[in-house]
Amino acid sequence: MIQRLVPTAFIAAVALVALTACGEKPQTGAGIRGDAPLYAGTGSNFMQPGWKPGDKASWEAELKARQLYSQNEYTRTPAAK
């Protein structure tokens, strides 16, 4: 009887692991907020020096500088040429 129980328990364990892979974690709205203006910043420590979060003129100046110094990713990709 134990010889039949071991394969059955193994199959049940494999089925349980396979079914847990089908689950989806709940998605909460704690990500980046889409209703805040882009120049408001994200609160991250990884910012361009000289840019002030919340200052729209500073944000636009940084975008112009990025375009001026060829930091545009569209021009770097092969599909854009």
JSON list of N, CA and C in Angstrom, two decimals:
[
{"chain": "A", "resi": 1, "resn": "MET", "atom": "N", "xyz": [0.82, -1.19, 0.00]},
{"chain": "A", "resi": 1, "resn": "MET", "atom": "CA", "xyz": [0.00, 0.00, 0.00]},
{"chain": "A", "resi": 1, "resn": "MET", "atom": "C", "xyz": [0.87, 1.25, 0.00]},
{"chain": "A", "resi": 2, "resn": "ILE", "atom": "N", "xyz": [1.99, 1.22, 0.67]},
{"chain": "A", "resi": 2, "resn": "ILE", "atom": "CA", "xyz": [2.88, 2.38, 0.70]},
{"chain": "A", "resi": 2, "resn": "ILE", "atom": "C", "xyz": [3.48, 2.61, -0.68]},
{"chain": "A", "resi": 3, "resn": "GLN", "atom": "N", "xyz": [3.66, 1.53, -1.44]},
{"chain": "A", "resi": 3, "resn": "GLN", "atom": "CA", "xyz": [4.23, 1.67, -2.77]},
{"chain": "A", "resi": 3, "resn": "GLN", "atom": "C", "xyz": [3.30, 2.46, -3.69]},
{"chain": "A", "resi": 4, "resn": "ARG", "atom": "N", "xyz": [2.01, 2.39, -3.49]},
{"chain": "A", "resi": 4, "resn": "ARG", "atom": "CA", "xyz": [1.06, 3.17, -4.29]},
{"chain": "A", "resi": 4, "resn": "ARG", "atom": "C", "xyz": [0.93, 4.59, -3.77]},
{"chain": "A", "resi": 5, "resn": "LEU", "atom": "N", "xyz": [1.17, 4.82, -2.49]},
{"chain": "A", "resi": 5, "resn": "LEU", "atom": "CA", "xyz": [1.00, 6.13, -1.87]},
{"chain": "A", "resi": 5, "resn": "LEU", "atom": "C", "xyz": [2.11, 7.10, -2.29]},
{"chain": "A", "resi": 6, "resn": "VAL", "atom": "N", "xyz": [3.33, 6.61, -2.44]},
{"chain": "A", "resi": 6, "resn": "VAL", "atom": "CA", "xyz": [4.45, 7.48, -2.78]},
{"chain": "A", "resi": 6, "resn": "VAL", "atom": "C", "xyz": [4.29, 8.10, -4.18]},
{"chain": "A", "resi": 7, "resn": "PRO", "atom": "N", "xyz": [4.00, 7.33, -5.24]},
{"chain": "A", "resi": 7, "resn": "PRO", "atom": "CA", "xyz": [3.80, 7.98, -6.55]},
{"chain": "A", "resi": 7, "resn": "PRO", "atom": "C", "xyz": [2.60, 8.91, -6.56]},
{"chain": "A", "resi": 8, "resn": "THR", "atom": "N", "xyz": [1.55, 8.57, -5.84]},
{"chain": "A", "resi": 8, "resn": "THR", "atom": "CA", "xyz": [0.37, 9.43, -5.79]},
{"chain": "A", "resi": 8, "resn": "THR", "atom": "C", "xyz": [0.70, 10.74, -5.10]},
{"chain": "A", "resi": 9, "resn": "ALA", "atom": "N", "xyz": [1.44, 10.68, -4.01]},
{"chain": "A", "resi": 9, "resn": "ALA", "atom": "CA", "xyz": [1.84, 11.90, -3.29]},
{"chain": "A", "resi": 9, "resn": "ALA", "atom": "C", "xyz": [2.77, 12.74, -4.16]},
{"chain": "A", "resi": 10, "resn": "PHE", "atom": "N", "xyz": [3.65, 12.11, -4.90]},
{"chain": "A", "resi": 10, "resn": "PHE", "atom": "CA", "xyz": [4.56, 12.83, -5.79]},
{"chain": "A", "resi": 10, "resn": "PHE", "atom": "C", "xyz": [3.79, 13.55, -6.89]},
{"chain": "A", "resi": 11, "resn": "ILE", "atom": "N", "xyz": [2.83, 12.86, -7.49]},
{"chain": "A", "resi": 11, "resn": "ILE", "atom": "CA", "xyz": [2.01, 13.46, -8.55]},
{"chain": "A", "resi": 11, "resn": "ILE", "atom": "C", "xyz": [1.19, 14.62, -7.99]},
{"chain": "A", "resi": 12, "resn": "ALA", "atom": "N", "xyz": [0.66, 14.45, -6.79]},
{"chain": "A", "resi": 12, "resn": "ALA", "atom": "CA", "xyz": [-0.11, 15.53, -6.16]},
{"chain": "A", "resi": 12, "resn": "ALA", "atom": "C", "xyz": [0.78, 16.74, -5.88]},
{"chain": "A", "resi": 13, "resn": "ALA", "atom": "N", "xyz": [2.02, 16.51, -5.45]},
{"chain": "A", "resi": 13, "resn": "ALA", "atom": "CA", "xyz": [2.94, 17.61, -5.17]},
{"chain": "A", "resi": 13, "resn": "ALA", "atom": "C", "xyz": [3.31, 18.35, -6.45]},
{"chain": "A", "resi": 14, "resn": "VAL", "atom": "N", "xyz": [3.55, 17.61, -7.53]},
{"chain": "A", "resi": 14, "resn": "VAL", "atom": "CA", "xyz": [3.88, 18.23, -8.81]},
{"chain": "A", "resi": 14, "resn": "VAL", "atom": "C", "xyz": [2.70, 19.04, -9.33]},
{"chain": "A", "resi": 15, "resn": "ALA", "atom": "N", "xyz": [1.49, 18.51, -9.18]},
{"chain": "A", "resi": 15, "resn": "ALA", "atom": "CA", "xyz": [0.30, 19.23, -9.62]},
{"chain": "A", "resi": 15, "resn": "ALA", "atom": "C", "xyz": [0.10, 20.51, -8.81]},
{"chain": "A", "resi": 16, "resn": "LEU", "atom": "N", "xyz": [0.37, 20.44, -7.52]},
{"chain": "A", "resi": 16, "resn": "LEU", "atom": "CA", "xyz": [0.23, 21.62, -6.66]},
{"chain": "A", "resi": 16, "resn": "LEU", "atom": "C", "xyz": [1.24, 22.70, -7.06]},
{"chain": "A", "resi": 17, "resn": "VAL", "atom": "N", "xyz": [2.46, 22.32, -7.34]},
{"chain": "A", "resi": 17, "resn": "VAL", "atom": "CA", "xyz": [3.48, 23.29, -7.76]},
{"chain": "A", "resi": 17, "resn": "VAL", "atom": "C", "xyz": [3.09, 23.89, -9.11]},
{"chain": "A", "resi": 18, "resn": "ALA", "atom": "N", "xyz": [2.59, 23.07, -10.01]},
{"chain": "A", "resi": 18, "resn": "ALA", "atom": "CA", "xyz": [2.19, 23.57, -11.33]},
{"chain": "A", "resi": 18, "resn": "ALA", "atom": "C", "xyz": [1.02, 24.55, -11.23]},
{"chain": "A", "resi": 19, "resn": "LEU", "atom": "N", "xyz": [0.10, 24.29, -10.34]},
{"chain": "A", "resi": 19, "resn": "LEU", "atom": "CA", "xyz": [-1.06, 25.18, -10.20]},
{"chain": "A", "resi": 19, "resn": "LEU", "atom": "C", "xyz": [-0.70, 26.49, -9.52]},
{"chain": "A", "resi": 20, "resn": "THR", "atom": "N", "xyz": [0.29, 26.47, -8.63]},
{"chain": "A", "resi": 20, "resn": "THR", "atom": "CA", "xyz": [0.68, 27.73, -7.99]},
{"chain": "A", "resi": 20, "resn": "THR", "atom": "C", "xyz": [1.38, 28.65, -8.98]},
{"chain": "A", "resi": 21, "resn": "ALA", "atom": "N", "xyz": [1.97, 28.10, -10.02]},
{"chain": "A", "resi": 21, "resn": "ALA", "atom": "CA", "xyz": [2.62, 28.93, -11.04]},
{"chain": "A", "resi": 21, "resn": "ALA", "atom": "C", "xyz": [1.59, 29.68, -11.87]},
{"chain": "A", "resi": 22, "resn": "CYS", "atom": "N", "xyz": [0.34, 29.23, -11.86]},
{"chain": "A", "resi": 22, "resn": "CYS", "atom": "CA", "xyz": [-0.70, 29.88, -12.64]},
{"chain": "A", "resi": 22, "resn": "CYS", "atom": "C", "xyz": [-1.31, 31.08, -11.92]},
{"chain": "A", "resi": 23, "resn": "GLY", "atom": "N", "xyz": [-1.00, 31.26, -10.66]},
{"chain": "A", "resi": 23, "resn": "GLY", "atom": "CA", "xyz": [-1.57, 32.36, -9.90]},
{"chain": "A", "resi": 23, "resn": "GLY", "atom": "C", "xyz": [-0.95, 33.70, -10.29]},
{"chain": "A", "resi": 24, "resn": "GLU", "atom": "N", "xyz": [-1.69, 34.77, -10.08]},
{"chain": "A", "resi": 24, "resn": "GLU", "atom": "CA", "xyz": [-1.20, 36.11, -10.38]},
{"chain": "A", "resi": 24, "resn": "GLU", "atom": "C", "xyz": [-1.23, 36.94, -9.11]},
{"chain": "A", "resi": 25, "resn": "LYS", "atom": "N", "xyz": [-0.16, 37.65, -8.87]},
{"chain": "A", "resi": 25, "resn": "LYS", "atom": "CA", "xyz": [-0.11, 38.51, -7.69]},
{"chain": "A", "resi": 25, "resn": "LYS", "atom": "C", "xyz": [-1.05, 39.70, -7.90]},
{"chain": "A", "resi": 26, "resn": "PRO", "atom": "N", "xyz": [-1.69, 40.17, -6.84]},
{"chain": "A", "resi": 26, "resn": "PRO", "atom": "CA", "xyz": [-2.58, 41.33, -6.99]},
{"chain": "A", "resi": 26, "resn": "PRO", "atom": "C", "xyz": [-1.77, 42.57, -7.35]},
{"chain": "A", "resi": 27, "resn": "GLN", "atom": "N", "xyz": [-2.30, 43.34, -8.27]},
{"chain": "A", "resi": 27, "resn": "GLN", "atom": "CA", "xyz": [-1.63, 44.56, -8.70]},
{"chain": "A", "resi": 27, "resn": "GLN", "atom": "C", "xyz": [-2.23, 45.74, -7.97]},
{"chain": "A", "resi": 28, "resn": "THR", "atom": "N", "xyz": [-1.38, 46.49, -7.31]},
{"chain": "A", "resi": 28, "resn": "THR", "atom": "CA", "xyz": [-1.85, 47.66, -6.59]},
{"chain": "A", "resi": 28, "resn": "THR", "atom": "C", "xyz": [-1.45, 48.91, -7.36]},
{"chain": "A", "resi": 29, "resn": "GLY", "atom": "N", "xyz": [-2.06, 49.97, -7.04]},
{"chain": "A", "resi": 29, "resn": "GLY", "atom": "CA", "xyz": [-1.78, 51.24, -7.72]},
{"chain": "A", "resi": 29, "resn": "GLY", "atom": "C", "xyz": [-0.66, 52.01, -7.07]},
{"chain": "A", "resi": 30, "resn": "ALA", "atom": "N", "xyz": [0.35, 51.34, -6.55]},
{"chain": "A", "resi": 30, "resn": "ALA", "atom": "CA", "xyz": [1.44, 52.03, -5.84]},
{"chain": "A", "resi": 30, "resn": "ALA", "atom": "C", "xyz": [2.60, 52.36, -6.76]},
{"chain": "A", "resi": 31, "resn": "GLY", "atom": "N", "xyz": [2.41, 52.30, -8.06]},
{"chain": "A", "resi": 31, "resn": "GLY", "atom": "CA", "xyz": [3.50, 52.58, -9.00]},
{"chain": "A", "resi": 31, "resn": "GLY", "atom": "C", "xyz": [3.62, 54.07, -9.27]},
{"chain": "A", "resi": 32, "resn": "ILE", "atom": "N", "xyz": [4.11, 54.39, -10.45]},
{"chain": "A", "resi": 32, "resn": "ILE", "atom": "CA", "xyz": [4.27, 55.79, -10.83]},
{"chain": "A", "resi": 32, "resn": "ILE", "atom": "C", "xyz": [2.90, 56.36, -11.15]},
{"chain": "A", "resi": 33, "resn": "ARG", "atom": "N", "xyz": [2.63, 57.49, -10.58]},
{"chain": "A", "resi": 33, "resn": "ARG", "atom": "CA", "xyz": [1.33, 58.12, -10.81]},
{"chain": "A", "resi": 33, "resn": "ARG", "atom": "C", "xyz": [1.33, 58.83, -12.16]},
{"chain": "A", "resi": 34, "resn": "GLY", "atom": "N", "xyz": [0.31, 58.59, -12.95]},
{"chain": "A", "resi": 34, "resn": "GLY", "atom": "CA", "xyz": [0.22, 59.18, -14.27]},
{"chain": "A", "resi": 34, "resn": "GLY", "atom": "C", "xyz": [-0.39, 60.56, -14.28]},
{"chain": "A", "resi": 35, "resn": "ASP", "atom": "N", "xyz": [-1.00, 61.00, -13.18]},
{"chain": "A", "resi": 35, "resn": "ASP", "atom": "CA", "xyz": [-1.65, 62.29, -13.17]},
{"chain": "A", "resi": 35, "resn": "ASP", "atom": "C", "xyz": [-0.73, 63.41, -12.71]},
{"chain": "A", "resi": 36, "resn": "ALA", "atom": "N", "xyz": [0.45, 63.10, -12.24]},
{"chain": "A", "resi": 36, "resn": "ALA", "atom": "CA", "xyz": [1.40, 64.13, -11.84]},
{"chain": "A", "resi": 36, "resn": "ALA", "atom": "C", "xyz": [2.18, 64.58, -13.07]},
{"chain": "A", "resi": 37, "resn": "PRO", "atom": "N", "xyz": [2.49, 65.89, -13.15]},
{"chain": "A", "resi": 37, "resn": "PRO", "atom": "CA", "xyz": [3.28, 66.34, -14.30]},
{"chain": "A", "resi": 37, "resn": "PRO", "atom": "C", "xyz": [4.69, 65.75, -14.26]},
{"chain": "A", "resi": 38, "resn": "LEU", "atom": "N", "xyz": [5.28, 65.56, -15.42]},
{"chain": "A", "resi": 38, "resn": "LEU", "atom": "CA", "xyz": [6.59, 64.93, -15.51]},
{"chain": "A", "resi": 38, "resn": "LEU", "atom": "C", "xyz": [7.67, 65.73, -14.80]},
{"chain": "A", "resi": 39, "resn": "TYR", "atom": "N", "xyz": [7.56, 67.04, -14.84]},
{"chain": "A", "resi": 39, "resn": "TYR", "atom": "CA", "xyz": [8.59, 67.88, -14.23]},
{"chain": "A", "resi": 39, "resn": "TYR", "atom": "C", "xyz": [8.51, 67.90, -12.70]},
{"chain": "A", "resi": 40, "resn": "ALA", "atom": "N", "xyz": [7.49, 67.23, -12.14]},
{"chain": "A", "resi": 40, "resn": "ALA", "atom": "CA", "xyz": [7.38, 67.18, -10.68]},
{"chain": "A", "resi": 40, "resn": "ALA", "atom": "C", "xyz": [8.42, 66.24, -10.07]},
{"chain": "A", "resi": 41, "resn": "GLY", "atom": "N", "xyz": [8.96, 65.33, -10.87]},
{"chain": "A", "resi": 41, "resn": "GLY", "atom": "CA", "xyz": [9.99, 64.42, -10.37]},
{"chain": "A", "resi": 41, "resn": "GLY", "atom": "C", "xyz": [9.39, 63.17, -9.76]},
{"chain": "A", "resi": 42, "resn": "THR", "atom": "N", "xyz": [10.28, 62.25, -9.39]},
{"chain": "A", "resi": 42, "resn": "THR", "atom": "CA", "xyz": [9.84, 60.98, -8.81]},
{"chain": "A", "resi": 42, "resn": "THR", "atom": "C", "xyz": [10.32, 60.80, -7.38]},
{"chain": "A", "resi": 43, "resn": "GLY", "atom": "N", "xyz": [11.16, 61.69, -6.88]},
{"chain": "A", "resi": 43, "resn": "GLY", "atom": "CA", "xyz": [11.70, 61.54, -5.55]},
{"chain": "A", "resi": 43, "resn": "GLY", "atom": "C", "xyz": [12.89, 60.61, -5.50]},
{"chain": "A", "resi": 44, "resn": "SER", "atom": "N", "xyz": [13.43, 60.24, -6.65]},
{"chain": "A", "resi": 44, "resn": "SER", "atom": "CA", "xyz": [14.57, 59.34, -6.73]},
{"chain": "A", "resi": 44, "resn": "SER", "atom": "C", "xyz": [15.87, 60.12, -6.52]},
{"chain": "A", "resi": 45, "resn": "ASN", "atom": "N", "xyz": [16.90, 59.43, -6.07]},
{"chain": "A", "resi": 45, "resn": "ASN", "atom": "CA", "xyz": [18.20, 60.05, -5.90]},
{"chain": "A", "resi": 45, "resn": "ASN", "atom": "C", "xyz": [18.97, 60.15, -7.22]},
{"chain": "A", "resi": 46, "resn": "PHE", "atom": "N", "xyz": [18.50, 59.49, -8.25]},
{"chain": "A", "resi": 46, "resn": "PHE", "atom": "CA", "xyz": [19.18, 59.46, -9.53]},
{"chain": "A", "resi": 46, "resn": "PHE", "atom": "C", "xyz": [18.63, 60.56, -10.43]},
{"chain": "A", "resi": 47, "resn": "MET", "atom": "N", "xyz": [19.11, 61.77, -10.21]},
{"chain": "A", "resi": 47, "resn": "MET", "atom": "CA", "xyz": [18.65, 62.92, -10.98]},
{"chain": "A", "resi": 47, "resn": "MET", "atom": "C", "xyz": [19.84, 63.57, -11.66]},
{"chain": "A", "resi": 48, "resn": "GLN", "atom": "N", "xyz": [19.55, 64.29, -12.71]},
{"chain": "A", "resi": 48, "resn": "GLN", "atom": "CA", "xyz": [20.57, 65.06, -13.39]},
{"chain": "A", "resi": 48, "resn": "GLN", "atom": "C", "xyz": [20.96, 66.25, -12.51]},
{"chain": "A", "resi": 49, "resn": "PRO", "atom": "N", "xyz": [22.25, 66.46, -12.28]},
{"chain": "A", "resi": 49, "resn": "PRO", "atom": "CA", "xyz": [22.65, 67.63, -11.50]},
{"chain": "A", "resi": 49, "resn": "PRO", "atom": "C", "xyz": [22.21, 68.92, -12.19]},
{"chain": "A", "resi": 50, "resn": "GLY", "atom": "N", "xyz": [21.68, 69.83, -11.44]},
{"chain": "A", "resi": 50, "resn": "GLY", "atom": "CA", "xyz": [21.21, 71.09, -12.00]},
{"chain": "A", "resi": 50, "resn": "GLY", "atom": "C", "xyz": [19.71, 71.14, -12.22]},
{"chain": "A", "resi": 51, "resn": "TRP", "atom": "N", "xyz": [19.08, 69.98, -12.19]},
{"chain": "A", "resi": 51, "resn": "TRP", "atom": "CA", "xyz": [17.63, 69.98, -12.38]},
{"chain": "A", "resi": 51, "resn": "TRP", "atom": "C", "xyz": [16.94, 70.08, -11.04]},
{"chain": "A", "resi": 52, "resn": "LYS", "atom": "N", "xyz": [15.93, 70.95, -10.98]},
{"chain": "A", "resi": 52, "resn": "LYS", "atom": "CA", "xyz": [15.18, 71.13, -9.74]},
{"chain": "A", "resi": 52, "resn": "LYS", "atom": "C", "xyz": [13.79, 70.52, -9.90]},
{"chain": "A", "resi": 53, "resn": "PRO", "atom": "N", "xyz": [13.44, 69.51, -9.10]},
{"chain": "A", "resi": 53, "resn": "PRO", "atom": "CA", "xyz": [12.10, 68.91, -9.22]},
{"chain": "A", "resi": 53, "resn": "PRO", "atom": "C", "xyz": [11.01, 69.95, -8.96]},
{"chain": "A", "resi": 54, "resn": "GLY", "atom": "N", "xyz": [10.02, 69.95, -9.81]},
{"chain": "A", "resi": 54, "resn": "GLY", "atom": "CA", "xyz": [8.89, 70.87, -9.68]},
{"chain": "A", "resi": 54, "resn": "GLY", "atom": "C", "xyz": [9.04, 72.14, -10.50]},
{"chain": "A", "resi": 55, "resn": "ASP", "atom": "N", "xyz": [10.21, 72.39, -11.07]},
{"chain": "A", "resi": 55, "resn": "ASP", "atom": "CA", "xyz": [10.46, 73.59, -11.86]},
{"chain": "A", "resi": 55, "resn": "ASP", "atom": "C", "xyz": [10.34, 73.25, -13.34]},
{"chain": "A", "resi": 56, "resn": "LYS", "atom": "N", "xyz": [9.29, 73.73, -13.96]},
{"chain": "A", "resi": 56, "resn": "LYS", "atom": "CA", "xyz": [9.02, 73.37, -15.35]},
{"chain": "A", "resi": 56, "resn": "LYS", "atom": "C", "xyz": [10.08, 73.94, -16.30]},
{"chain": "A", "resi": 57, "resn": "ALA", "atom": "N", "xyz": [10.54, 75.15, -16.04]},
{"chain": "A", "resi": 57, "resn": "ALA", "atom": "CA", "xyz": [11.55, 75.76, -16.90]},
{"chain": "A", "resi": 57, "resn": "ALA", "atom": "C", "xyz": [12.86, 74.97, -16.82]},
{"chain": "A", "resi": 58, "resn": "SER", "atom": "N", "xyz": [13.21, 74.53, -15.64]},
{"chain": "A", "resi": 58, "resn": "SER", "atom": "CA", "xyz": [14.41, 73.72, -15.45]},
{"chain": "A", "resi": 58, "resn": "SER", "atom": "C", "xyz": [14.27, 72.39, -16.19]},
{"chain": "A", "resi": 59, "resn": "TRP", "atom": "N", "xyz": [13.09, 71.79, -16.14]},
{"chain": "A", "resi": 59, "resn": "TRP", "atom": "CA", "xyz": [12.82, 70.53, -16.82]},
{"chain": "A", "resi": 59, "resn": "TRP", "atom": "C", "xyz": [13.00, 70.69, -18.33]},
{"chain": "A", "resi": 60, "resn": "GLU", "atom": "N", "xyz": [12.42, 71.77, -18.88]},
{"chain": "A", "resi": 60, "resn": "GLU", "atom": "CA", "xyz": [12.53, 72.01, -20.32]},
{"chain": "A", "resi": 60, "resn": "GLU", "atom": "C", "xyz": [13.97, 72.31, -20.73]},
{"chain": "A", "resi": 61, "resn": "ALA", "atom": "N", "xyz": [14.72, 73.00, -19.87]},
{"chain": "A", "resi": 61, "resn": "ALA", "atom": "CA", "xyz": [16.12, 73.28, -20.17]},
{"chain": "A", "resi": 61, "resn": "ALA", "atom": "C", "xyz": [16.94, 71.98, -20.21]},
{"chain": "A", "resi": 62, "resn": "GLU", "atom": "N", "xyz": [16.66, 71.07, -19.31]},
{"chain": "A", "resi": 62, "resn": "GLU", "atom": "CA", "xyz": [17.37, 69.78, -19.31]},
{"chain": "A", "resi": 62, "resn": "GLU", "atom": "C", "xyz": [17.02, 68.96, -20.55]},
{"chain": "A", "resi": 63, "resn": "LEU", "atom": "N", "xyz": [15.76, 69.00, -20.99]},
{"chain": "A", "resi": 63, "resn": "LEU", "atom": "CA", "xyz": [15.38, 68.29, -22.20]},
{"chain": "A", "resi": 63, "resn": "LEU", "atom": "C", "xyz": [16.07, 68.87, -23.44]},
{"chain": "A", "resi": 64, "resn": "LYS", "atom": "N", "xyz": [16.16, 70.20, -23.49]},
{"chain": "A", "resi": 64, "resn": "LYS", "atom": "CA", "xyz": [16.85, 70.84, -24.62]},
{"chain": "A", "resi": 64, "resn": "LYS", "atom": "C", "xyz": [18.33, 70.49, -24.60]},
{"chain": "A", "resi": 65, "resn": "ALA", "atom": "N", "xyz": [18.94, 70.47, -23.43]},
{"chain": "A", "resi": 65, "resn": "ALA", "atom": "CA", "xyz": [20.36, 70.11, -23.33]},
{"chain": "A", "resi": 65, "resn": "ALA", "atom": "C", "xyz": [20.57, 68.67, -23.75]},
{"chain": "A", "resi": 66, "resn": "ARG", "atom": "N", "xyz": [19.68, 67.81, -23.39]},
{"chain": "A", "resi": 66, "resn": "ARG", "atom": "CA", "xyz": [19.79, 66.40, -23.77]},
{"chain": "A", "resi": 66, "resn": "ARG", "atom": "C", "xyz": [19.71, 66.24, -25.28]},
{"chain": "A", "resi": 67, "resn": "GLN", "atom": "N", "xyz": [18.81, 66.99, -25.90]},
{"chain": "A", "resi": 67, "resn": "GLN", "atom": "CA", "xyz": [18.67, 66.94, -27.36]},
{"chain": "A", "resi": 67, "resn": "GLN", "atom": "C", "xyz": [19.90, 67.55, -28.02]},
{"chain": "A", "resi": 68, "resn": "LEU", "atom": "N", "xyz": [20.44, 68.62, -27.45]},
{"chain": "A", "resi": 68, "resn": "LEU", "atom": "CA", "xyz": [21.59, 69.31, -28.02]},
{"chain": "A", "resi": 68, "resn": "LEU", "atom": "C", "xyz": [22.83, 68.44, -27.99]},
{"chain": "A", "resi": 69, "resn": "TYR", "atom": "N", "xyz": [23.04, 67.68, -26.93]},
{"chain": "A", "resi": 69, "resn": "TYR", "atom": "CA", "xyz": [24.24, 66.87, -26.78]},
{"chain": "A", "resi": 69, "resn": "TYR", "atom": "C", "xyz": [24.04, 65.44, -27.28]},
{"chain": "A", "resi": 70, "resn": "SER", "atom": "N", "xyz": [23.10, 65.23, -28.16]},
{"chain": "A", "resi": 70, "resn": "SER", "atom": "CA", "xyz": [22.86, 63.94, -28.84]},
{"chain": "A", "resi": 70, "resn": "SER", "atom": "C", "xyz": [22.56, 62.81, -27.87]},
{"chain": "A", "resi": 71, "resn": "GLN", "atom": "N", "xyz": [21.79, 63.07, -26.87]},
{"chain": "A", "resi": 71, "resn": "GLN", "atom": "CA", "xyz": [21.36, 62.02, -25.96]},
{"chain": "A", "resi": 71, "resn": "GLN", "atom": "C", "xyz": [19.96, 61.55, -26.29]},
{"chain": "A", "resi": 72, "resn": "ASN", "atom": "N", "xyz": [19.60, 61.66, -27.54]},
{"chain": "A", "resi": 72, "resn": "ASN", "atom": "CA", "xyz": [18.30, 61.24, -28.00]},
{"chain": "A", "resi": 72, "resn": "ASN", "atom": "C", "xyz": [18.39, 59.77, -28.42]},
{"chain": "A", "resi": 73, "resn": "GLU", "atom": "N", "xyz": [17.65, 58.91, -27.78]},
{"chain": "A", "resi": 73, "resn": "GLU", "atom": "CA", "xyz": [17.71, 57.48, -28.07]},
{"chain": "A", "resi": 73, "resn": "GLU", "atom": "C", "xyz": [17.16, 57.14, -29.45]},
{"chain": "A", "resi": 74, "resn": "TYR", "atom": "N", "xyz": [16.27, 57.98, -29.98]},
{"chain": "A", "resi": 74, "resn": "TYR", "atom": "CA", "xyz": [15.70, 57.70, -31.29]},
{"chain": "A", "resi": 74, "resn": "TYR", "atom": "C", "xyz": [16.76, 57.80, -32.39]},
{"chain": "A", "resi": 75, "resn": "THR", "atom": "N", "xyz": [17.73, 58.67, -32.21]},
{"chain": "A", "resi": 75, "resn": "THR", "atom": "CA", "xyz": [18.77, 58.82, -33.23]},
{"chain": "A", "resi": 75, "resn": "THR", "atom": "C", "xyz": [19.85, 57.74, -33.09]},
{"chain": "A", "resi": 76, "resn": "ARG", "atom": "N", "xyz": [19.89, 57.06, -31.97]},
{"chain": "A", "resi": 76, "resn": "ARG", "atom": "CA", "xyz": [20.90, 56.04, -31.74]},
{"chain": "A", "resi": 76, "resn": "ARG", "atom": "C", "xyz": [20.46, 54.66, -32.20]},
{"chain": "A", "resi": 77, "resn": "THR", "atom": "N", "xyz": [19.19, 54.45, -32.41]},
{"chain": "A", "resi": 77, "resn": "THR", "atom": "CA", "xyz": [18.69, 53.13, -32.81]},
{"chain": "A", "resi": 77, "resn": "THR", "atom": "C", "xyz": [18.82, 52.98, -34.32]},
{"chain": "A", "resi": 78, "resn": "PRO", "atom": "N", "xyz": [19.10, 51.77, -34.81]},
{"chain": "A", "resi": 78, "resn": "PRO", "atom": "CA", "xyz": [19.25, 51.56, -36.25]},
{"chain": "A", "resi": 78, "resn": "PRO", "atom": "C", "xyz": [17.98, 51.81, -37.05]},
{"chain": "A", "resi": 79, "resn": "ALA", "atom": "N", "xyz": [16.81, 51.64, -36.43]},
{"chain": "A", "resi": 79, "resn": "ALA", "atom": "CA", "xyz": [15.56, 51.80, -37.17]},
{"chain": "A", "resi": 79, "resn": "ALA", "atom": "C", "xyz": [15.28, 53.26, -37.50]},
{"chain": "A", "resi": 80, "resn": "ALA", "atom": "N", "xyz": [15.88, 54.18, -36.79]},
{"chain": "A", "resi": 80, "resn": "ALA", "atom": "CA", "xyz": [15.60, 55.60, -37.01]},
{"chain": "A", "resi": 80, "resn": "ALA", "atom": "C", "xyz": [16.35, 56.16, -38.21]},
{"chain": "A", "resi": 81, "resn": "LYS", "atom": "N", "xyz": [17.35, 55.48, -38.69]},
{"chain": "A", "resi": 81, "resn": "LYS", "atom": "CA", "xyz": [18.18, 56.02, -39.79]},
{"chain": "A", "resi": 81, "resn": "LYS", "atom": "C", "xyz": [17.58, 55.77, -41.12]}
]
